[in-house]
Structure formats: structure tokens, C-alpha cells
Short mmCIF file of C-alpha atoms and ligand atoms in Angstrom, two decimals:
data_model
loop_
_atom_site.label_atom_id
_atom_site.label_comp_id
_atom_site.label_asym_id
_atom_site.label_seq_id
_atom_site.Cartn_x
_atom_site.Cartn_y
_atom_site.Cartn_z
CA UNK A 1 192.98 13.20 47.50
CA UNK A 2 193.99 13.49 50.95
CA UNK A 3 195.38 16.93 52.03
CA UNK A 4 196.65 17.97 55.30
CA UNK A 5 197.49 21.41 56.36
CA UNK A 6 200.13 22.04 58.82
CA UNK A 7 199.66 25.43 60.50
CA UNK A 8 202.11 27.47 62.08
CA UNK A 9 204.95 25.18 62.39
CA UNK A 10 208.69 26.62 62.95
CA UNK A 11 210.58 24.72 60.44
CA UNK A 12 213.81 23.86 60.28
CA UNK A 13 215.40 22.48 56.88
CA UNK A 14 218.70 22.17 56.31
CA UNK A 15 218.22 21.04 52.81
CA UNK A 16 216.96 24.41 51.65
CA UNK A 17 218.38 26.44 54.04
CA UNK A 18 214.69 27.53 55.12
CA UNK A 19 213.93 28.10 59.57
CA UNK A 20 211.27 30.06 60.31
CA UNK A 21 207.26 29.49 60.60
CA UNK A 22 205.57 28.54 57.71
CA UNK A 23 202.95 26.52 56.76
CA UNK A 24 202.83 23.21 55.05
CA UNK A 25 200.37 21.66 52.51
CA UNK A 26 200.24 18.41 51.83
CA UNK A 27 198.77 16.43 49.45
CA UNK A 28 198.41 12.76 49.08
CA UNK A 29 202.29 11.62 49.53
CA UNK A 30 204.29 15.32 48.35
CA UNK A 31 204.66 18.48 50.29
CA UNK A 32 202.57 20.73 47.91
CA UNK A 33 203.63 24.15 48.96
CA UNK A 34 205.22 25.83 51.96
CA UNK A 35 204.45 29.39 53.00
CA UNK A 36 204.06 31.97 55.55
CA UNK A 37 200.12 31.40 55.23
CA UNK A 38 198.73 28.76 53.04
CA UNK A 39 194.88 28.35 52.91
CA UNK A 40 193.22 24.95 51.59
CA UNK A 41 189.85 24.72 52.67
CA UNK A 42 189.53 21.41 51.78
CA UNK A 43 192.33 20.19 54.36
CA UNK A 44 192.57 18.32 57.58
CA UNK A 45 194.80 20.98 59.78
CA UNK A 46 197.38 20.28 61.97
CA UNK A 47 198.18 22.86 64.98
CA UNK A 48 201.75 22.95 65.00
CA UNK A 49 201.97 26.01 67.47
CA UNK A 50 205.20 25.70 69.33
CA UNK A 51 206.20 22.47 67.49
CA UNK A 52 209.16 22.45 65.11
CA UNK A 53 208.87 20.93 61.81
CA UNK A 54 211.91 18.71 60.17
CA UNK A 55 212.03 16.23 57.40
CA UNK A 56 211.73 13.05 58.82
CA UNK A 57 214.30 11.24 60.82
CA UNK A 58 216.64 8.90 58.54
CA UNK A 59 218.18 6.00 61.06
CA UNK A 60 221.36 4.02 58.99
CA UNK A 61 221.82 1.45 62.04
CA UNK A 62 218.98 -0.38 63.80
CA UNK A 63 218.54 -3.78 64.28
CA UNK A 64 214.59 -5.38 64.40
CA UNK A 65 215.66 -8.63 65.00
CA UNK A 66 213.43 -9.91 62.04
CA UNK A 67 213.49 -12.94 60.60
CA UNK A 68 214.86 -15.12 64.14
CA UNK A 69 214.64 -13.23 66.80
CA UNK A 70 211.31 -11.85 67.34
CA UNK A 71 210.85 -12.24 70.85
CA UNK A 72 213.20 -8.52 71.16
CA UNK A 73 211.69 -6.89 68.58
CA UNK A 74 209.98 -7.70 64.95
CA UNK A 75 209.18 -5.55 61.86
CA UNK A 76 205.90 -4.09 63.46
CA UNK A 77 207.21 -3.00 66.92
CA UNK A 78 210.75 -1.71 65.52
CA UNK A 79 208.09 0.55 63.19
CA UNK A 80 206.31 1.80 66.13
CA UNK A 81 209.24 2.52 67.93
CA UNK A 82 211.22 4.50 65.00
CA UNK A 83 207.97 6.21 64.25
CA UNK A 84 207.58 7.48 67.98
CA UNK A 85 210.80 8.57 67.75
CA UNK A 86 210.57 10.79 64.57
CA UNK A 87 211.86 8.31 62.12
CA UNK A 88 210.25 7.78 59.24
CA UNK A 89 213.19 5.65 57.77
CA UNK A 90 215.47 3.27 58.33
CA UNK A 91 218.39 0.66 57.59
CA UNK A 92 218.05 -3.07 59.04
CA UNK A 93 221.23 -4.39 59.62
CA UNK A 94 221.34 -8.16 58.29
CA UNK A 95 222.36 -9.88 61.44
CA UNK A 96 219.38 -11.61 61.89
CA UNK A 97 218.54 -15.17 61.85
CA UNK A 98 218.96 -16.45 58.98
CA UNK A 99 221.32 -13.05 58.00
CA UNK A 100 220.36 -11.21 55.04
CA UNK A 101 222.52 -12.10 52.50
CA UNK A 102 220.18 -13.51 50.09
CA UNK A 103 217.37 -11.87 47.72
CA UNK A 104 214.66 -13.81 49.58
CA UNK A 105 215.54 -12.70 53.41
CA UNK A 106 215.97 -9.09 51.64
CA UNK A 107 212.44 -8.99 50.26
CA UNK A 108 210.63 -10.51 53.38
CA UNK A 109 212.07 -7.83 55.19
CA UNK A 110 210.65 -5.44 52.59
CA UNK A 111 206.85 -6.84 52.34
CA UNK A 112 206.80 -7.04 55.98
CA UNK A 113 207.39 -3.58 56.22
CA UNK A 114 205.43 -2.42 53.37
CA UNK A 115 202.53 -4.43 54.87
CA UNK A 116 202.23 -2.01 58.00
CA UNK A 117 203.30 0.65 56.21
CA UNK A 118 204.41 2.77 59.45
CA UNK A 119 207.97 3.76 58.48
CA UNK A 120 210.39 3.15 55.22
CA UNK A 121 212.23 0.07 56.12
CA UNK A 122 215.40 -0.53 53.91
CA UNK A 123 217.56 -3.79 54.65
CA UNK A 124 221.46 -3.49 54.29
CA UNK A 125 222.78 -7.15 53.13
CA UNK A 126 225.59 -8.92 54.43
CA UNK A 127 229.14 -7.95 53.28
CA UNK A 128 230.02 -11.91 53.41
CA UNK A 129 227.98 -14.97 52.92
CA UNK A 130 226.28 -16.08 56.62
CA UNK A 131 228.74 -12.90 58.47
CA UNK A 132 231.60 -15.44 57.87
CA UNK A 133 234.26 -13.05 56.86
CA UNK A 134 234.66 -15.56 54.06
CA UNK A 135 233.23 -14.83 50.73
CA UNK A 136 231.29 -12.02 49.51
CA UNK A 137 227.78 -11.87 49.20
CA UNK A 138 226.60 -11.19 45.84
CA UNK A 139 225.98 -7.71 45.99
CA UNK A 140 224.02 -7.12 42.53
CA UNK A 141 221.41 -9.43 43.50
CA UNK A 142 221.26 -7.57 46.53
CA UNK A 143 221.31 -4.70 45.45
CA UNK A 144 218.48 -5.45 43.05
CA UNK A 145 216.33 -6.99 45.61
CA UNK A 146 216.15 -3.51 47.76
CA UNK A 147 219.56 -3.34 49.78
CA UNK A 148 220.82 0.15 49.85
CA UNK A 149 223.84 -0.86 51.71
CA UNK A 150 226.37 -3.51 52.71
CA UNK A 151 227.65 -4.61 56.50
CA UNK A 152 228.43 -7.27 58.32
CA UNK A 153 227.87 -5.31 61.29
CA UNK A 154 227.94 -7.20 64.75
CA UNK A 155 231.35 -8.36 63.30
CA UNK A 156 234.06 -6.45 61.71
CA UNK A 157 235.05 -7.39 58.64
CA UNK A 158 238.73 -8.81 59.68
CA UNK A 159 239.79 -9.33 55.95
CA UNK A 160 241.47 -6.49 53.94
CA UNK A 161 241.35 -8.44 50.73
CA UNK A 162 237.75 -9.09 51.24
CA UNK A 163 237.55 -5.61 52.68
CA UNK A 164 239.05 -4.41 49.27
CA UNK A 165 236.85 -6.08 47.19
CA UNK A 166 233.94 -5.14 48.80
CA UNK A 167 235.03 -1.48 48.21
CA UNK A 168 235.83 -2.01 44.83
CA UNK A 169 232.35 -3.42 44.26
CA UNK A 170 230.58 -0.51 46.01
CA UNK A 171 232.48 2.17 43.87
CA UNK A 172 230.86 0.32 40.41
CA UNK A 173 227.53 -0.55 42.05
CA UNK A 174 227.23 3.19 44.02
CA UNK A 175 226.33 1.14 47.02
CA UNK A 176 228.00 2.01 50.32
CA UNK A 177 229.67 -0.18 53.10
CA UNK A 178 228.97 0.46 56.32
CA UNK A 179 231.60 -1.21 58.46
CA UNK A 180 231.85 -2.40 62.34
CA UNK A 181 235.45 -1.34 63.32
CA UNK A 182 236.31 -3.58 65.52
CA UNK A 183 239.63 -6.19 65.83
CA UNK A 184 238.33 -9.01 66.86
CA UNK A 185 242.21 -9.72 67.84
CA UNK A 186 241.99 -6.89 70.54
CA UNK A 187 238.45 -6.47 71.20
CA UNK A 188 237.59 -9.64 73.46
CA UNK A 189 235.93 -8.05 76.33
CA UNK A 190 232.64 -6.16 77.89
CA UNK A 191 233.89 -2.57 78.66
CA UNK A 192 235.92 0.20 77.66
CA UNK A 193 239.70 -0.50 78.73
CA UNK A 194 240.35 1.80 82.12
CA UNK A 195 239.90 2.41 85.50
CA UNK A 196 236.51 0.90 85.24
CA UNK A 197 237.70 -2.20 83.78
CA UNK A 198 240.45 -2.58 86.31
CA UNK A 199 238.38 -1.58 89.26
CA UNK A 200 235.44 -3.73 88.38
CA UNK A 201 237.84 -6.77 87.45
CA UNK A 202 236.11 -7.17 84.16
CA UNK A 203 237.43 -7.90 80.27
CA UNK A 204 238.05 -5.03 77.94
CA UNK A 205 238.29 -3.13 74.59
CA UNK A 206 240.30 -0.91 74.00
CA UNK A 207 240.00 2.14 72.29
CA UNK A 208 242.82 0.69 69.60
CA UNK A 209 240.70 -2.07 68.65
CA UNK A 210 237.90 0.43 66.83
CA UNK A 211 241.08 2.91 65.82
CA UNK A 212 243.23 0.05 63.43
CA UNK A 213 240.15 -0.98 61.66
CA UNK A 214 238.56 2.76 60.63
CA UNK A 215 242.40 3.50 59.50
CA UNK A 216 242.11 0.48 57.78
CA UNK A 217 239.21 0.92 55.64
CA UNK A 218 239.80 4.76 55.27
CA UNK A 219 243.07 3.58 53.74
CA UNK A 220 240.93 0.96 51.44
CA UNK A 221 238.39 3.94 50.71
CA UNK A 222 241.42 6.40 49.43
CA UNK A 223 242.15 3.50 46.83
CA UNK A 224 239.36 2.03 45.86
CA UNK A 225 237.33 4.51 45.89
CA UNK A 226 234.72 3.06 47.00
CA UNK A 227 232.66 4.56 49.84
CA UNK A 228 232.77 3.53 53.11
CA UNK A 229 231.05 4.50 56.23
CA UNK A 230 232.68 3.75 59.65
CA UNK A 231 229.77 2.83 61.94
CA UNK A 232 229.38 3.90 65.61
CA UNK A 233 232.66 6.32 66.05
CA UNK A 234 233.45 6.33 69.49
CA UNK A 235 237.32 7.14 70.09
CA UNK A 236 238.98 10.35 69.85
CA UNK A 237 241.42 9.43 67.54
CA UNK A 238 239.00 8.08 65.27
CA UNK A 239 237.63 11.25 65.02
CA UNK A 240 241.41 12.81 63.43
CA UNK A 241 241.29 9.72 61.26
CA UNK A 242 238.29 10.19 59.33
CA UNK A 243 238.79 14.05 59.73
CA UNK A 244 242.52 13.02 57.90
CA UNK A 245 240.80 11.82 55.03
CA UNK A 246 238.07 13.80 54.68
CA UNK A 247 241.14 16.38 53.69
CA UNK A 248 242.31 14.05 51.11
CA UNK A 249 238.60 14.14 49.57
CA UNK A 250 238.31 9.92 50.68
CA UNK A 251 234.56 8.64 49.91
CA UNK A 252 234.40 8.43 53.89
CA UNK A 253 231.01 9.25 55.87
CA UNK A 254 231.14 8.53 59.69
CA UNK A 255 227.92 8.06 62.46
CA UNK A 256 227.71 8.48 65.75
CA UNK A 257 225.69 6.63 68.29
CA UNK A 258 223.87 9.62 70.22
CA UNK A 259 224.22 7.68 73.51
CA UNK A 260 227.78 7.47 73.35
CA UNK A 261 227.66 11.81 73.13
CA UNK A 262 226.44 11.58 76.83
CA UNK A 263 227.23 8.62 78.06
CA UNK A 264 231.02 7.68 79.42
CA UNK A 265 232.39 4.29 81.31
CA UNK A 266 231.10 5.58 84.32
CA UNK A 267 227.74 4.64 83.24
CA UNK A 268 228.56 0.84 84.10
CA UNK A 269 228.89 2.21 87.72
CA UNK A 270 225.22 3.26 87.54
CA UNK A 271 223.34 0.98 85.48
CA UNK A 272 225.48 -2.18 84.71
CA UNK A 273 224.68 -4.32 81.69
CA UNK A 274 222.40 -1.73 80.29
CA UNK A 275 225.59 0.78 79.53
CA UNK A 276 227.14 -2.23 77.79
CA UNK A 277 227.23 -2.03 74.19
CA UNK A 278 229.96 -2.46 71.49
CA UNK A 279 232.17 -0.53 70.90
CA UNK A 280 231.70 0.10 74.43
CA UNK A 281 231.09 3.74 76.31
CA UNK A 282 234.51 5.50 76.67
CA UNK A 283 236.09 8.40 78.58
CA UNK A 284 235.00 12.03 78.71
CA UNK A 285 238.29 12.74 76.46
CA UNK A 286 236.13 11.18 73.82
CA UNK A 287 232.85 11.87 74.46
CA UNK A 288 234.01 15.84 74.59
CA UNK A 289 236.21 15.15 70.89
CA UNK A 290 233.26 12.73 69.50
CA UNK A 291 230.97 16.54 70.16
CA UNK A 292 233.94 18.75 68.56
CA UNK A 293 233.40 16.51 65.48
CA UNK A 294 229.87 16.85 65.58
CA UNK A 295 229.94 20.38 65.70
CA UNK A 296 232.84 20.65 62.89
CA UNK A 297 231.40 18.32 60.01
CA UNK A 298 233.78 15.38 61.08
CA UNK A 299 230.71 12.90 61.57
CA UNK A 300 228.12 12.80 58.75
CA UNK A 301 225.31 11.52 60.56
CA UNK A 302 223.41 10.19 63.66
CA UNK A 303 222.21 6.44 64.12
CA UNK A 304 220.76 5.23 67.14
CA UNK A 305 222.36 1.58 66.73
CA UNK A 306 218.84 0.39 68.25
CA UNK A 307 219.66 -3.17 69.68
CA UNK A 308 217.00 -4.79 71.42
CA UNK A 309 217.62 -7.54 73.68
CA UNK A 310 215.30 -9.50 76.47
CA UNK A 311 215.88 -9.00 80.34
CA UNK A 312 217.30 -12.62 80.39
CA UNK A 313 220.05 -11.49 77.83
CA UNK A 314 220.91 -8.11 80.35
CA UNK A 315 221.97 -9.98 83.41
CA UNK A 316 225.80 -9.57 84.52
CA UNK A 317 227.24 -7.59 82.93
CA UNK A 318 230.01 -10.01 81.96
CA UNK A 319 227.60 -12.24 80.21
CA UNK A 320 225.41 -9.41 79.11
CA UNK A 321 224.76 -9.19 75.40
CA UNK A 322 226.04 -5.58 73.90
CA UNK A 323 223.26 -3.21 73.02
CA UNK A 324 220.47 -0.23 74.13
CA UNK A 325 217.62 0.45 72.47
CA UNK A 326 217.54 4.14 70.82
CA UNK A 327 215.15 5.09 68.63
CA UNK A 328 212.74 6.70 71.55
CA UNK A 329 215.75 8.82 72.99
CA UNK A 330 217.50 10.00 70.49
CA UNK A 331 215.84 13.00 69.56
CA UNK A 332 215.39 14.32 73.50
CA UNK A 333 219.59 13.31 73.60
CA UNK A 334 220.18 15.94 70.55
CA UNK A 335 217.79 18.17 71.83
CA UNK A 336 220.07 18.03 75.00
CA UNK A 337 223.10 18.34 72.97
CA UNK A 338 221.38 21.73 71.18
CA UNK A 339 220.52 23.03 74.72
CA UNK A 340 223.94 22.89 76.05
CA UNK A 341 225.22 24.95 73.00
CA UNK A 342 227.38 21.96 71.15
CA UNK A 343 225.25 22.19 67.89
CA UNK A 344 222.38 24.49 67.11
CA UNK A 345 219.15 23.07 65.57
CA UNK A 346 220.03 23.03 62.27
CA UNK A 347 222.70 20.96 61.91
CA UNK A 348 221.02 18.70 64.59
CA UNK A 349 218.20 17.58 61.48
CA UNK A 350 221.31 17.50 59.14
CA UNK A 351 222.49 15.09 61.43
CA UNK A 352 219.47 13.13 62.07
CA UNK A 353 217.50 13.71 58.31
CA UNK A 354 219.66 15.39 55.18
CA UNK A 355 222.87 13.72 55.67
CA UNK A 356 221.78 9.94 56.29
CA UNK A 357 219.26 10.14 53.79
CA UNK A 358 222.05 11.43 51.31
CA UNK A 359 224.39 8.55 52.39
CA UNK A 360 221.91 5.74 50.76
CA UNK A 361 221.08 8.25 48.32
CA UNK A 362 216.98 7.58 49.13
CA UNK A 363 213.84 10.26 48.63
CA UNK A 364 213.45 12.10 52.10
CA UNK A 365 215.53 14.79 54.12
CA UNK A 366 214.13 17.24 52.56
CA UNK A 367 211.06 19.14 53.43
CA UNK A 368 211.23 21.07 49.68
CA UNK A 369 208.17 21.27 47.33
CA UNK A 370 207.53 18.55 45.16
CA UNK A 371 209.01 16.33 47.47
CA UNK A 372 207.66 13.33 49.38
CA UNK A 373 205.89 13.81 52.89
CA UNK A 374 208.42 12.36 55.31
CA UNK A 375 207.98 15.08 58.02
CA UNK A 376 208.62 15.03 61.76
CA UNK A 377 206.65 17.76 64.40
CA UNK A 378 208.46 17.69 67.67
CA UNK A 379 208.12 19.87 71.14
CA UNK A 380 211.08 20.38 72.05
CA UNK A 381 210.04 21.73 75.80
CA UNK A 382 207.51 18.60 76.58
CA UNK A 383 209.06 16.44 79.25
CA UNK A 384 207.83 12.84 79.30
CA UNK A 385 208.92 9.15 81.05
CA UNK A 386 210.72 6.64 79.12
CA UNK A 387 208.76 3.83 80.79
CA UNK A 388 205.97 0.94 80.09
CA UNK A 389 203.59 3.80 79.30
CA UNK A 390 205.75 5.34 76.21
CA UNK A 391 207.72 2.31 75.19
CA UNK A 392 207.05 0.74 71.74
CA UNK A 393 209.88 -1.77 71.72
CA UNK A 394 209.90 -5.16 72.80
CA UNK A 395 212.81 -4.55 74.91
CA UNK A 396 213.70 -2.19 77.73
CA UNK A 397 217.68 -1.83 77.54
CA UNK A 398 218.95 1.47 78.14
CA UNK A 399 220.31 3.15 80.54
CA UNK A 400 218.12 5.68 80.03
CA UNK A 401 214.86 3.64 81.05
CA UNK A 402 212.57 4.86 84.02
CA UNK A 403 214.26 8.79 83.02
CA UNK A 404 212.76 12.14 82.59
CA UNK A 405 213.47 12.81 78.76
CA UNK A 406 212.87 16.10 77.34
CA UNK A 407 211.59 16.63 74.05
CA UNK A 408 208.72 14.62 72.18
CA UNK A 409 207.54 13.79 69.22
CA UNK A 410 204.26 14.98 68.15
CA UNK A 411 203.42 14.00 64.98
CA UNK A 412 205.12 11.44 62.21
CA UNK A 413 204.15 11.97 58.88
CA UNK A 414 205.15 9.51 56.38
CA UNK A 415 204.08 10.13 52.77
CA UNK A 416 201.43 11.93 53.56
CA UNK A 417 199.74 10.02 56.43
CA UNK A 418 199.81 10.29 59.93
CA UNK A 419 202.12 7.06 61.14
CA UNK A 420 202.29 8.56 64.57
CA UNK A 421 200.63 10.87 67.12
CA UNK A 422 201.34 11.65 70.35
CA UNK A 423 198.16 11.74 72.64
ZN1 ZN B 1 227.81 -2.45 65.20
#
């Protein structure tokens, strides 16, 4: 059986509590034991000296464009790029072409995945037949076919009686929906609505738009019961909403999109279409209370919200399709986010590994005996280029590309095997 022995790491597991250096034996896919000095003479050893070990990253919001649109991104490259960037799972969301709302788009998706084998690749099925906002998908033969969650994401889900079936539905199957709050009504433009929006002459959302749809389904949640997870939280108020019924003990769990902790409107100013993405960047009064909720519980969970899209598609910005690729920079954005004191490194993996892996209640975020091999070893001192040389997408969109990150990836282990080393 294959063993690896990782020496000397400084781990950091929320899940147990555990941060300090140990050692780490694995064999074939479990973590066999973890100690202050474990000896296998039989095992391939891993120098983890100065690298911190996590459970693997858990990623409930990327998009791999696969089935339709492979020429941003497919199965294999999406892999590659989640793999380089520490995850070793993650959620499709179904808005591909055709969408995955039936069995059969579901378990392509699945063998595709399974057939490179680089990273756990779970698809989320539509909330409504074709993303029509019409009629629900059937959800048990999602379900059954591999689905761990429900979204329509792209597109809100505009109808509360659909919204409140769907709900109803998750609370008997134990499925959650993840939902895209934003009114359609009030959400027509390209950035945040401001003094960038005025000044560049350009259409807008505004913060309202996300704000009436999370109250929405928070109210639907407290009812239902049924759990539902407001996707890519980027408004200040949002953040009292969900923190409101958190109180009231609502099945609510919240992400954030780590570029919208560092990024604000101003971002069009510098790098144009590639800061476009919905819901759009905002002010620093949110980016400052999206952190306070990161820090305080309020948000459950990181997800990069990786959208890849072709050069063609990132022209003006007014035309621009919405989206930046993330998986690459998300951890050296945390890592940033640790430096400047907001959270410490602990709560950065719950973010990134034990809460999101809780959410779609999967194996992983965890680095305890007994357990499956999903770890990450990361430097979180190496500087690097986000460029051609590092880049595993298909797609370049972010305004981030051409930048001095800092923090790397080392190593990806997923059940048991290396899926990933730096060189
Ligand atoms: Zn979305």
C-alpha cells in the first residue's frame, strides 16, 4: 500500500482543534496517524519544513464551463487549477450548456472528473428546469445521481413560491440551496451603483438588488426550514441580515467571494472589465463590514466564484461578461487577510476547508485519524507571479493577473496521492 510520510509540517486544524508541528502518515487514501514524530520506514517522505499543513481546500462556487463551453475552461483544466490552488474539492455550478438539471448532465460531470482523478468534483443541479425560474427540477433524481446541492446561480431565483418549494424540498431531502441574490428588477447594469458608475457614465446595481433577495430567502429559510445558503455576500447590510437570523437559529450559511474582501469599485478605475463581476465590487463601507463578519462567524465559508471567460468576452467593460477567475489567488488573498490581523490562521482553513465541507455534508475538512487524505501544504512566505508561467486555467480574468501574490501552494494531496506539486 502506498504510504507517505509528511515530516515536520505546522498544522493547522480547526476540526480538532490541533496547530502545532506534527507529523503525518498516510496510508493509501486515510491519514493513519498524526504525531510529534512518526517513523514508517517503509514511506515516501515529504519535507514539510516551514510549510503549513490544512485539510484540503473545499470550493462551494466554481464554474468549469463543462459540458458547452470548453473553450474557458473544461473538467481537466478547472482540476488543475483548483488543485494548484489547494483545493481538493469542489461544487460545479449547473450553468453550463446544456445546464445540469438532469441525471445524465450530472453524471458526465462526475465520470469526467473521476477519470482524471485530480480533485473531488461535485455538481450542484439546477433549482428550475433549463434556469427558467419556471418549474423545479426534480431534485431526488438529482440528488441520487451525485448533486450535493441546488442553484440556479447566474440567475436569482425571482419566484418566492418556487423559492418556497425549493426550501421545503431541501429540508426533507437534507440538500441545501445555494441561491444568487440578485433582483433581476433592480440589477440591470455592469457596476456597483456610485460615484464610479456616475463618473464613468455606465449602468448599475445597486447594493438593494442583492439585499431584498437574501431577506427574502432568509425569511423562506425561518419557515421552511429548509437550508439555504446566500451565495457571494457582498453588501453591508447583508451582512446584519444573515447575522439577524443566525440569532433566530435560521438554517442560513453565507460565502464570501475572497476578491470582493480586497477589492472595492475603484478597481474598475484600474483594470476595467476584469473587476467586473456580479454582484459587482462595492465600497470600502462593505468591504471593511464583509471582514467584521468574517472575523465574527457571520459568513460560513469562502468560495472563489471561479468564472472563466475568453479575452473576446473581457472587452468594454459595458459589454464585458461578469466574472474573475479565483481558484489560484485565493489562498495568497486570505493569507493577506491573516497578515493584516482580520482573521488568524485558524479560522482562515475553517473558512476555506471545515465549514464548506460541512455545508454539503461531504468526507474532508478534517485532517483527524481515520479520515480521508484531502490535505493541503502551503508556504505562506513564497512570493510567486500570477502569469502564463503559473496559470492552469483556460482563462486569464482577474484583476489580479501579471501580480506579485504571496503565498503558494506546495503540495495537494488528495486521498492519498500527490494531485499537485509545486516545482
Ligand atoms: Zn453567482
Amino acid at each position: 500500500m502506498l504510504r507517505h510520510l509528511i515530516k515536520n509540517a505546522y498544522v493547522v486544524d480547526p476540526s480538532t482543534g490541533l496547530e502545532g508541528k506534527r507529523d503525518i502518515l498516510i496510508e493509501g487514501e486515510k491519514i493513519k496517524r498524526i504525531g510529534e514524530e512518526v517513523f514508517e520506514p517503509e514511506a515516501q517522505i515529504i519535507d514539510a519544513d516551514g510549510l503549513i499543513a490544512a485539510p484540503g481546500f473545499v470550493d462551494l462556487h466554481v464554474h468549469f464551463r463543462d459540458p458547452g463551453q470548453t473553450y474557458k475552461e473544461d473538467i481537466l483544466s478547472g482540476s488543475k487549477s483548483a488543485v494548484a490552488g489547494g483545493f481538493t474539492t469542489v461544487v460545479c455550478m449547473p450553468n453550463t450548456s446544456p445546464p445540469i438539471d438532469s441525471p445524465e448532465v450530472a453524471q458526465y460531470v462526475i465520470a469526467k472528473a473521476n477519470c482524471w482523478g485530480l480533485c473531488n468534483v461535485y455538481p450542484a443541479g439546477t433549482i428550475t428546469r433549463g434556469r427558467k425560474g419556471e418549474q423545479l427540477s426534480d431534485f431526488f433524481l438529482l440528488k441520487e445521481a451525485g448533486c450535493v446541492a441546488f442553484t440556479d446561480d447566474g440567475s436569482p431565483v425571482m419566484d418566492a413560491g418556487i423559492m418556497r418549494r425549493a426550501l421545503q424540498l431541501s429540508a426533507q431531502l437534507g440538500v441545501p440551496i445555494l441561491n444568487h441574490c440578485e433582483d433581476d428588477s433592480l440589477a440591470e447594469g455592469v457596476v456597483n451603483e456610485g460615484e464610479v458608475s456616475a463618473l464613468l457614465g455606465i449602468s448599475s446595481r445597486p447594493p438593494e438588488a442583492e439585499d431584498v433577495l437574501n431577506a427574502r430567502d432568509c425569511i423562506l429559510a425561518h419557515y421552511t426550514g429548509g437550508h439555504v445558503h446566500i451565495q457571494h455576500l457582498t453588501t453591508a447590510l447583508g451582512t446584519e441580515i444573515v447575522r439577524i437570523f443566525k440569532g433566530k437559529g435560521t438554517p442560513v450559511t453565507c460565502e464570501v467571494n475572497p476578491n470582493h474582501l480586497v477589492f472595492t469599485e475603484e478597481e474598475t478605475f484600474r483594470t476595467g472589465s476584469m473587476a467586473r463581476v456580479n454582484p459587482p465590487l462595492r465600497k470600502e463601507e462593505d468591504l471593511k463590514a464583509l471582514r467584521s463578519a468574517l472575523a465574527d462567524g457571520t459568513i460560513d465559508c469562502i468560495a472563489t466564484d471561479h468564472a472563466p471567460h475568453g479575452d473576446f468576452e473581457k472587452g468594454r467593460i459595458e459589454k464585458a461578461m461578469p466574472g474573475m477567475i479565483g481558484l489560484q489567488t485565493a489562498l495568497p488573498i486570505m493569507l493577506r487577510l491573516v497578515e493584516e490581523g482580520v482573521i488568524d490562521m485558524k479560522r482562515m482553513v475553517q473558512l476555506m476547508s471545515t465549514n464548506p465541507a460541512r455545508i454539503i455534508g461531504i468526507d474532508g475538512g478534517t485532517l483527524r485519524e481515520g479520515s480521508v487524505a484531502d490535505i493541503v501544504l502551503f508556504d505562506p512566505k513564497r512570493e510567486w507571479i500570477f502569469g502564463e508561467e503559473t496559470n492552469f486555467s483556460k482563462s486569464k480574468n482577474t484583476p489580479l493577473w501579471g501580480k506579485k501574490l504571496k503565498g503558494k501552494v506546495i503540495y495537494t494531496i488528495k486521498g492519498g496521492k500527490i494531485v499537485y506539486k509545486d516545482n
